[in-house]
Amino acid sequence: MNAAPAPRLRAMDACDLPQVLAIQLACYGADFVEAGPLILRRLACAPATAWVAEHEGQVHAYLTGYPSRRGKLTALHGDFEPAAADADTLYLHDLAVHPSAHGLRLGPSLVAHALAHGRRQGWRYAALVAVQDSRGFWARHGFVRAALADAAQQARLASYPGTAVYMVRDARATA
Ligand SMILES: CC(C)(COP(=O)(O)OP(=O)(O)OC[C@H]1O[C@@H](n2cnc3c(N)ncnc32)[C@H](O)[C@@H]1OP(=O)(O)O)[C@@H](O)C(=O)NCCC(=O)NCCS
């Protein structure tokens, strides 16, 4: 049996918005769906940490994030707040793979791509909020539950429906 061809990973562009919105709609419940203008504002303030994965010429997955500080997160529907010179963490806000592309390893490929970027920048950690039963997926990528910086970050975590878990890993390790 032939293995799936390696996906093409590239920087997200504003022109990708229709595909990004379609993937988001297919992956998340209605209470999670974030608006197009917000996604474009985030892309404009952190363009170096937004990627898409193409399979057979079509965008099937995306990953967006920004440089941050350990213990901080973005609330659902919140704007990104990139850290300036003191960034120590690659914060991964949203990874989504269209259900039609599950099993093609687009998610793991995007995660590896993002972590390699974080290593090149010298960021010590990668962090995220695991939602929708994705905690096992993230644990397989080395993320473990971690403490938040303060009550304000805890309040942000509470903006996510269902079980939401803040997770962190050492971004410098390759495994
Ligand atoms: C979670 C998600 C990103 C996984 O990406 P994917 O490209 O579909 O991953 P794959 O199907 O190629 O699976 C890769 C591996 O992770 C495993 N995996 C996938 N989802 C998992 C989960 N929720 N828990 C544990 N393992 C999981 C697969 O079994 C597979 O294992 P293998 O390495 O032994 O083959 C994808 O299912 C998704 O977009 N879900 C909806 C959006 C979402 O909830 N995103 C997470 C936000 S924090």
PDB file of C-alpha atoms and ligand atoms in Angstrom:
ATOM      1  CA  MET A   1       0.000   0.000   0.000  1.00  0.00           C
ATOM      2  CA  ASN A   2       1.335   3.476  -0.884  1.00  0.00           C
ATOM      3  CA  ALA A   3       1.766   5.991   1.946  1.00  0.00           C
ATOM      4  CA  ALA A   4      -0.136   9.294   1.613  1.00  0.00           C
ATOM      5  CA  PRO A   5       1.996  11.925  -0.170  1.00  0.00           C
ATOM      6  CA  ALA A   6       3.570  14.547   2.116  1.00  0.00           C
ATOM      7  CA  PRO A   7       1.245  17.542   2.439  1.00  0.00           C
ATOM      8  CA  ARG A   8       2.324  20.937   1.144  1.00  0.00           C
ATOM      9  CA  LEU A   9       2.591  23.307   4.093  1.00  0.00           C
ATOM     10  CA  ARG A  10       2.711  27.046   3.481  1.00  0.00           C
ATOM     11  CA  ALA A  11       2.004  30.371   5.156  1.00  0.00           C
ATOM     12  CA  MET A  12      -1.674  31.253   5.468  1.00  0.00           C
ATOM     13  CA  ASP A  13      -2.819  34.109   3.244  1.00  0.00           C
ATOM     14  CA  ALA A  14      -5.909  36.305   3.616  1.00  0.00           C
ATOM     15  CA  CYS A  15      -7.166  34.698   0.371  1.00  0.00           C
ATOM     16  CA  ASP A  16      -7.399  31.370   2.251  1.00  0.00           C
ATOM     17  CA  LEU A  17     -10.204  32.711   4.478  1.00  0.00           C
ATOM     18  CA  PRO A  18     -13.122  30.956   2.675  1.00  0.00           C
ATOM     19  CA  GLN A  19     -11.388  27.556   3.021  1.00  0.00           C
ATOM     20  CA  VAL A  20     -10.376  28.292   6.624  1.00  0.00           C
ATOM     21  CA  LEU A  21     -13.982  29.172   7.518  1.00  0.00           C
ATOM     22  CA  ALA A  22     -15.288  26.035   5.798  1.00  0.00           C
ATOM     23  CA  ILE A  23     -12.797  23.830   7.704  1.00  0.00           C
ATOM     24  CA  GLN A  24     -13.665  25.552  10.969  1.00  0.00           C
ATOM     25  CA  LEU A  25     -17.391  24.996  10.388  1.00  0.00           C
ATOM     26  CA  ALA A  26     -16.829  21.315   9.613  1.00  0.00           C
ATOM     27  CA  CYS A  27     -14.616  20.773  12.692  1.00  0.00           C
ATOM     28  CA  TYR A  28     -16.329  22.686  15.479  1.00  0.00           C
ATOM     29  CA  GLY A  29     -19.707  22.955  17.119  1.00  0.00           C
ATOM     30  CA  ALA A  30     -21.623  26.194  16.535  1.00  0.00           C
ATOM     31  CA  ASP A  31     -20.626  27.556  19.965  1.00  0.00           C
ATOM     32  CA  PHE A  32     -16.930  27.474  18.924  1.00  0.00           C
ATOM     33  CA  VAL A  33     -17.121  29.159  15.532  1.00  0.00           C
ATOM     34  CA  GLU A  34     -15.041  32.347  15.306  1.00  0.00           C
ATOM     35  CA  ALA A  35     -15.766  35.175  12.828  1.00  0.00           C
ATOM     36  CA  GLY A  36     -13.872  35.852   9.591  1.00  0.00           C
ATOM     37  CA  PRO A  37     -12.892  39.464  10.433  1.00  0.00           C
ATOM     38  CA  LEU A  38     -11.374  38.250  13.732  1.00  0.00           C
ATOM     39  CA  ILE A  39      -9.380  35.549  11.898  1.00  0.00           C
ATOM     40  CA  LEU A  40      -8.055  38.175   9.452  1.00  0.00           C
ATOM     41  CA  ARG A  41      -7.078  40.542  12.296  1.00  0.00           C
ATOM     42  CA  ARG A  42      -5.165  37.715  13.967  1.00  0.00           C
ATOM     43  CA  LEU A  43      -3.419  36.856  10.693  1.00  0.00           C
ATOM     44  CA  ALA A  44      -2.424  40.499  10.222  1.00  0.00           C
ATOM     45  CA  CYS A  45      -0.834  40.724  13.683  1.00  0.00           C
ATOM     46  CA  ALA A  46       0.934  37.316  13.576  1.00  0.00           C
ATOM     47  CA  PRO A  47       1.470  36.332   9.917  1.00  0.00           C
ATOM     48  CA  ALA A  48       4.629  34.299  10.598  1.00  0.00           C
ATOM     49  CA  THR A  49       2.750  31.778  12.773  1.00  0.00           C
ATOM     50  CA  ALA A  50      -0.240  30.881  10.587  1.00  0.00           C
ATOM     51  CA  TRP A  51      -0.018  27.984   8.176  1.00  0.00           C
ATOM     52  CA  VAL A  52      -2.241  25.884   5.930  1.00  0.00           C
ATOM     53  CA  ALA A  53      -1.797  22.316   4.687  1.00  0.00           C
ATOM     54  CA  GLU A  54      -2.714  21.432   1.122  1.00  0.00           C
ATOM     55  CA  HIS A  55      -3.557  17.949  -0.063  1.00  0.00           C
ATOM     56  CA  GLU A  56      -4.038  17.395  -3.801  1.00  0.00           C
ATOM     57  CA  GLY A  57      -3.986  21.164  -4.379  1.00  0.00           C
ATOM     58  CA  GLN A  58      -6.705  22.017  -1.844  1.00  0.00           C
ATOM     59  CA  VAL A  59      -6.413  23.539   1.631  1.00  0.00           C
ATOM     60  CA  HIS A  60      -7.668  20.916   4.095  1.00  0.00           C
ATOM     61  CA  ALA A  61      -6.144  22.089   7.396  1.00  0.00           C
ATOM     62  CA  TYR A  62      -4.780  25.122   9.188  1.00  0.00           C
ATOM     63  CA  LEU A  63      -2.863  26.051  12.328  1.00  0.00           C
ATOM     64  CA  THR A  64      -2.746  29.572  13.757  1.00  0.00           C
ATOM     65  CA  GLY A  65      -0.789  30.950  16.687  1.00  0.00           C
ATOM     66  CA  TYR A  66       1.469  33.737  17.885  1.00  0.00           C
ATOM     67  CA  PRO A  67       4.494  34.402  20.096  1.00  0.00           C
ATOM     68  CA  SER A  68       3.400  34.637  23.727  1.00  0.00           C
ATOM     69  CA  ARG A  69       4.408  34.072  27.344  1.00  0.00           C
ATOM     70  CA  ARG A  70       3.963  30.816  29.241  1.00  0.00           C
ATOM     71  CA  GLY A  71       0.753  30.818  31.309  1.00  0.00           C
ATOM     72  CA  LYS A  72      -1.158  33.144  28.961  1.00  0.00           C
ATOM     73  CA  LEU A  73      -3.868  32.209  26.483  1.00  0.00           C
ATOM     74  CA  THR A  74      -6.430  33.669  24.088  1.00  0.00           C
ATOM     75  CA  ALA A  75     -10.101  33.513  25.002  1.00  0.00           C
ATOM     76  CA  LEU A  76     -12.558  32.156  22.466  1.00  0.00           C
ATOM     77  CA  HIS A  77     -13.418  35.096  20.138  1.00  0.00           C
ATOM     78  CA  GLY A  78     -10.472  37.070  21.572  1.00  0.00           C
ATOM     79  CA  ASP A  79      -7.859  38.964  19.587  1.00  0.00           C
ATOM     80  CA  PHE A  80      -4.269  37.730  19.622  1.00  0.00           C
ATOM     81  CA  GLU A  81      -1.900  39.653  21.889  1.00  0.00           C
ATOM     82  CA  PRO A  82       1.569  38.835  20.519  1.00  0.00           C
ATOM     83  CA  ALA A  83       4.415  39.313  22.974  1.00  0.00           C
ATOM     84  CA  ALA A  84       7.205  41.584  21.813  1.00  0.00           C
ATOM     85  CA  ALA A  85      10.864  40.958  22.657  1.00  0.00           C
ATOM     86  CA  ASP A  86      10.071  38.894  25.783  1.00  0.00           C
ATOM     87  CA  ALA A  87       8.231  36.031  24.015  1.00  0.00           C
ATOM     88  CA  ASP A  88       9.134  32.607  25.417  1.00  0.00           C
ATOM     89  CA  THR A  89       6.215  30.573  24.088  1.00  0.00           C
ATOM     90  CA  LEU A  90       4.645  29.638  20.767  1.00  0.00           C
ATOM     91  CA  TYR A  91       0.932  29.754  21.556  1.00  0.00           C
ATOM     92  CA  LEU A  92      -1.114  27.533  19.207  1.00  0.00           C
ATOM     93  CA  HIS A  93      -4.654  28.851  19.122  1.00  0.00           C
ATOM     94  CA  ASP A  94      -6.350  26.680  16.550  1.00  0.00           C
ATOM     95  CA  LEU A  95      -5.472  23.493  14.693  1.00  0.00           C
ATOM     96  CA  ALA A  96      -8.219  22.079  12.506  1.00  0.00           C
ATOM     97  CA  VAL A  97      -8.180  19.338   9.872  1.00  0.00           C
ATOM     98  CA  HIS A  98     -11.228  18.914   7.645  1.00  0.00           C
ATOM     99  CA  PRO A  99     -12.899  15.560   8.444  1.00  0.00           C
ATOM    100  CA  SER A 100     -12.439  14.502   4.812  1.00  0.00           C
ATOM    101  CA  ALA A 101      -8.658  14.666   5.390  1.00  0.00           C
ATOM    102  CA  HIS A 102      -8.419  12.873   8.746  1.00  0.00           C
ATOM    103  CA  GLY A 103      -5.795  10.143   8.772  1.00  0.00           C
ATOM    104  CA  LEU A 104      -3.556  11.959   6.249  1.00  0.00           C
ATOM    105  CA  ARG A 105      -1.407  13.249   9.129  1.00  0.00           C
ATOM    106  CA  LEU A 106      -2.036  16.884   8.194  1.00  0.00           C
ATOM    107  CA  GLY A 107      -2.440  17.723  11.902  1.00  0.00           C
ATOM    108  CA  PRO A 108       0.873  16.145  13.006  1.00  0.00           C
ATOM    109  CA  SER A 109       2.651  17.716   9.997  1.00  0.00           C
ATOM    110  CA  LEU A 110       1.408  21.200  10.914  1.00  0.00           C
ATOM    111  CA  VAL A 111       2.363  20.702  14.573  1.00  0.00           C
ATOM    112  CA  ALA A 112       5.899  19.602  13.628  1.00  0.00           C
ATOM    113  CA  HIS A 113       6.201  22.570  11.255  1.00  0.00           C
ATOM    114  CA  ALA A 114       5.095  25.022  13.963  1.00  0.00           C
ATOM    115  CA  LEU A 115       7.438  23.536  16.578  1.00  0.00           C
ATOM    116  CA  ALA A 116      10.381  23.767  14.165  1.00  0.00           C
ATOM    117  CA  HIS A 117       9.530  27.440  13.652  1.00  0.00           C
ATOM    118  CA  GLY A 118       9.399  27.960  17.434  1.00  0.00           C
ATOM    119  CA  ARG A 119      12.805  26.310  17.846  1.00  0.00           C
ATOM    120  CA  ARG A 120      14.323  28.565  15.183  1.00  0.00           C
ATOM    121  CA  GLN A 121      12.959  31.592  17.041  1.00  0.00           C
ATOM    122  CA  GLY A 122      14.460  30.318  20.309  1.00  0.00           C
ATOM    123  CA  TRP A 123      11.097  30.082  22.104  1.00  0.00           C
ATOM    124  CA  ARG A 124      11.329  27.731  25.032  1.00  0.00           C
ATOM    125  CA  TYR A 125       7.718  26.496  25.203  1.00  0.00           C
ATOM    126  CA  ALA A 126       4.732  25.684  23.053  1.00  0.00           C
ATOM    127  CA  ALA A 127       1.280  26.005  24.629  1.00  0.00           C
ATOM    128  CA  LEU A 128      -2.392  25.652  23.755  1.00  0.00           C
ATOM    129  CA  VAL A 129      -5.902  25.012  25.021  1.00  0.00           C
ATOM    130  CA  ALA A 130      -7.074  21.483  24.217  1.00  0.00           C
ATOM    131  CA  VAL A 131     -10.815  21.329  23.450  1.00  0.00           C
ATOM    132  CA  GLN A 132     -13.277  18.841  21.962  1.00  0.00           C
ATOM    133  CA  ASP A 133     -11.545  15.724  23.319  1.00  0.00           C
ATOM    134  CA  SER A 134      -8.267  16.627  21.593  1.00  0.00           C
ATOM    135  CA  ARG A 135      -6.232  16.233  24.812  1.00  0.00           C
ATOM    136  CA  GLY A 136      -5.056  12.748  23.798  1.00  0.00           C
ATOM    137  CA  PHE A 137      -3.861  14.055  20.430  1.00  0.00           C
ATOM    138  CA  TRP A 138      -1.832  16.791  22.132  1.00  0.00           C
ATOM    139  CA  ALA A 139      -0.462  14.412  24.775  1.00  0.00           C
ATOM    140  CA  ARG A 140       0.931  12.309  21.928  1.00  0.00           C
ATOM    141  CA  HIS A 141       2.789  15.427  20.832  1.00  0.00           C
ATOM    142  CA  GLY A 142       4.367  15.906  24.259  1.00  0.00           C
ATOM    143  CA  PHE A 143       1.948  18.451  25.764  1.00  0.00           C
ATOM    144  CA  VAL A 144       0.973  18.154  29.437  1.00  0.00           C
ATOM    145  CA  ARG A 145      -1.532  20.063  31.560  1.00  0.00           C
ATOM    146  CA  ALA A 146       0.033  23.192  33.058  1.00  0.00           C
ATOM    147  CA  ALA A 147      -0.832  26.060  35.389  1.00  0.00           C
ATOM    148  CA  LEU A 148      -2.046  29.434  34.153  1.00  0.00           C
ATOM    149  CA  ALA A 149      -0.411  32.723  35.105  1.00  0.00           C
ATOM    150  CA  ASP A 150      -3.325  34.209  37.061  1.00  0.00           C
ATOM    151  CA  ALA A 151      -7.106  34.484  37.570  1.00  0.00           C
ATOM    152  CA  ALA A 152      -7.481  36.600  34.407  1.00  0.00           C
ATOM    153  CA  GLN A 153      -6.082  33.735  32.309  1.00  0.00           C
ATOM    154  CA  GLN A 154      -8.331  31.293  34.184  1.00  0.00           C
ATOM    155  CA  ALA A 155     -11.314  33.455  33.194  1.00  0.00           C
ATOM    156  CA  ARG A 156     -10.184  33.295  29.570  1.00  0.00           C
ATOM    157  CA  LEU A 157     -10.002  29.499  29.785  1.00  0.00           C
ATOM    158  CA  ALA A 158     -13.604  29.474  31.057  1.00  0.00           C
ATOM    159  CA  SER A 159     -14.721  31.081  27.755  1.00  0.00           C
ATOM    160  CA  TYR A 160     -14.361  27.685  26.023  1.00  0.00           C
ATOM    161  CA  PRO A 161     -17.392  25.362  25.951  1.00  0.00           C
ATOM    162  CA  GLY A 162     -16.978  21.883  27.427  1.00  0.00           C
ATOM    163  CA  THR A 163     -13.727  20.629  28.893  1.00  0.00           C
ATOM    164  CA  ALA A 164     -10.815  22.929  28.038  1.00  0.00           C
ATOM    165  CA  VAL A 165      -7.298  22.164  29.287  1.00  0.00           C
ATOM    166  CA  TYR A 166      -4.265  24.466  29.130  1.00  0.00           C
ATOM    167  CA  MET A 167      -1.259  22.374  28.016  1.00  0.00           C
ATOM    168  CA  VAL A 168       2.443  23.131  27.558  1.00  0.00           C
ATOM    169  CA  ARG A 169       5.518  21.338  26.199  1.00  0.00           C
ATOM    170  CA  ASP A 170       9.196  22.143  25.885  1.00  0.00           C
ATOM    171  CA  ALA A 171       9.487  23.475  22.329  1.00  0.00           C
ATOM    172  CA  ARG A 172      13.221  22.831  22.181  1.00  0.00           C
ATOM    173  CA  ALA A 173      12.923  19.035  22.292  1.00  0.00           C
ATOM    174  CA  THR A 174      12.345  17.459  18.893  1.00  0.00           C
ATOM    175  CA  ALA A 175      10.429  14.376  20.137  1.00  0.00           C
TER     176      ALA A 175
HETATM  177  C1  LIG B   1      -7.368  16.729  16.433  1.00  0.00           C
HETATM  178  C2  LIG B   1      -7.022  16.830  14.948  1.00  0.00           C
HETATM  179  C3  LIG B   1      -6.322  18.145  14.687  1.00  0.00           C
HETATM  180  C4  LIG B   1      -6.088  15.664  14.549  1.00  0.00           C
HETATM  181  O1  LIG B   1      -5.509  15.905  13.265  1.00  0.00           O
HETATM  182  P1  LIG B   1      -5.458  14.790  12.091  1.00  0.00           P
HETATM  183  O2  LIG B   1      -4.567  15.261  11.008  1.00  0.00           O
HETATM  184  O3  LIG B   1      -6.858  14.446  11.749  1.00  0.00           O
HETATM  185  O4  LIG B   1      -4.754  13.636  12.757  1.00  0.00           O
HETATM  186  P2  LIG B   1      -4.704  12.165  12.141  1.00  0.00           P
HETATM  187  O5  LIG B   1      -6.076  11.640  11.881  1.00  0.00           O
HETATM  188  O6  LIG B   1      -3.754  12.155  10.993  1.00  0.00           O
HETATM  189  O7  LIG B   1      -4.143  11.426  13.376  1.00  0.00           O
HETATM  190  C5  LIG B   1      -2.798  11.534  13.748  1.00  0.00           C
HETATM  191  C6  LIG B   1      -2.608  10.638  14.937  1.00  0.00           C
HETATM  192  O8  LIG B   1      -3.241  11.251  16.081  1.00  0.00           O
HETATM  193  C7  LIG B   1      -4.264  10.385  16.584  1.00  0.00           C
HETATM  194  N1  LIG B   1      -5.390  11.205  17.021  1.00  0.00           N
HETATM  195  C8  LIG B   1      -6.169  11.990  16.253  1.00  0.00           C
HETATM  196  N2  LIG B   1      -7.089  12.602  17.030  1.00  0.00           N
HETATM  197  C9  LIG B   1      -6.868  12.176  18.298  1.00  0.00           C
HETATM  198  C10 LIG B   1      -7.486  12.432  19.554  1.00  0.00           C
HETATM  199  N3  LIG B   1      -8.525  13.277  19.661  1.00  0.00           N
HETATM  200  N4  LIG B   1      -6.980  11.816  20.650  1.00  0.00           N
HETATM  201  C11 LIG B   1      -5.934  10.965  20.569  1.00  0.00           C
HETATM  202  N5  LIG B   1      -5.313  10.681  19.413  1.00  0.00           N
HETATM  203  C12 LIG B   1      -5.774  11.279  18.294  1.00  0.00           C
HETATM  204  C13 LIG B   1      -4.616   9.458  15.434  1.00  0.00           C
HETATM  205  O9  LIG B   1      -5.138   8.229  15.906  1.00  0.00           O
HETATM  206  C14 LIG B   1      -3.271   9.286  14.735  1.00  0.00           C
HETATM  207  O10 LIG B   1      -2.495   8.308  15.400  1.00  0.00           O
HETATM  208  P3  LIG B   1      -1.222   7.551  14.724  1.00  0.00           P
HETATM  209  O11 LIG B   1      -0.078   8.508  14.904  1.00  0.00           O
HETATM  210  O12 LIG B   1      -1.063   6.301  15.538  1.00  0.00           O
HETATM  211  O13 LIG B   1      -1.571   7.308  13.301  1.00  0.00           O
HETATM  212  C15 LIG B   1      -8.285  16.737  14.057  1.00  0.00           C
HETATM  213  O14 LIG B   1      -8.970  15.573  14.397  1.00  0.00           O
HETATM  214  C16 LIG B   1      -9.236  17.927  14.147  1.00  0.00           C
HETATM  215  O15 LIG B   1      -9.124  18.881  13.383  1.00  0.00           O
HETATM  216  N6  LIG B   1     -10.226  17.907  15.071  1.00  0.00           N
HETATM  217  C17 LIG B   1     -11.260  18.966  15.150  1.00  0.00           C
HETATM  218  C18 LIG B   1     -10.727  20.309  15.587  1.00  0.00           C
HETATM  219  C19 LIG B   1     -10.108  20.218  16.954  1.00  0.00           C
HETATM  220  O16 LIG B   1     -10.741  19.799  17.923  1.00  0.00           O
HETATM  221  N7  LIG B   1      -8.857  20.673  17.036  1.00  0.00           N
HETATM  222  C20 LIG B   1      -8.116  20.695  18.264  1.00  0.00           C
HETATM  223  C21 LIG B   1      -8.243  22.052  18.878  1.00  0.00           C
HETATM  224  S1  LIG B   1      -7.309  22.193  20.383  1.00  0.00           S
END
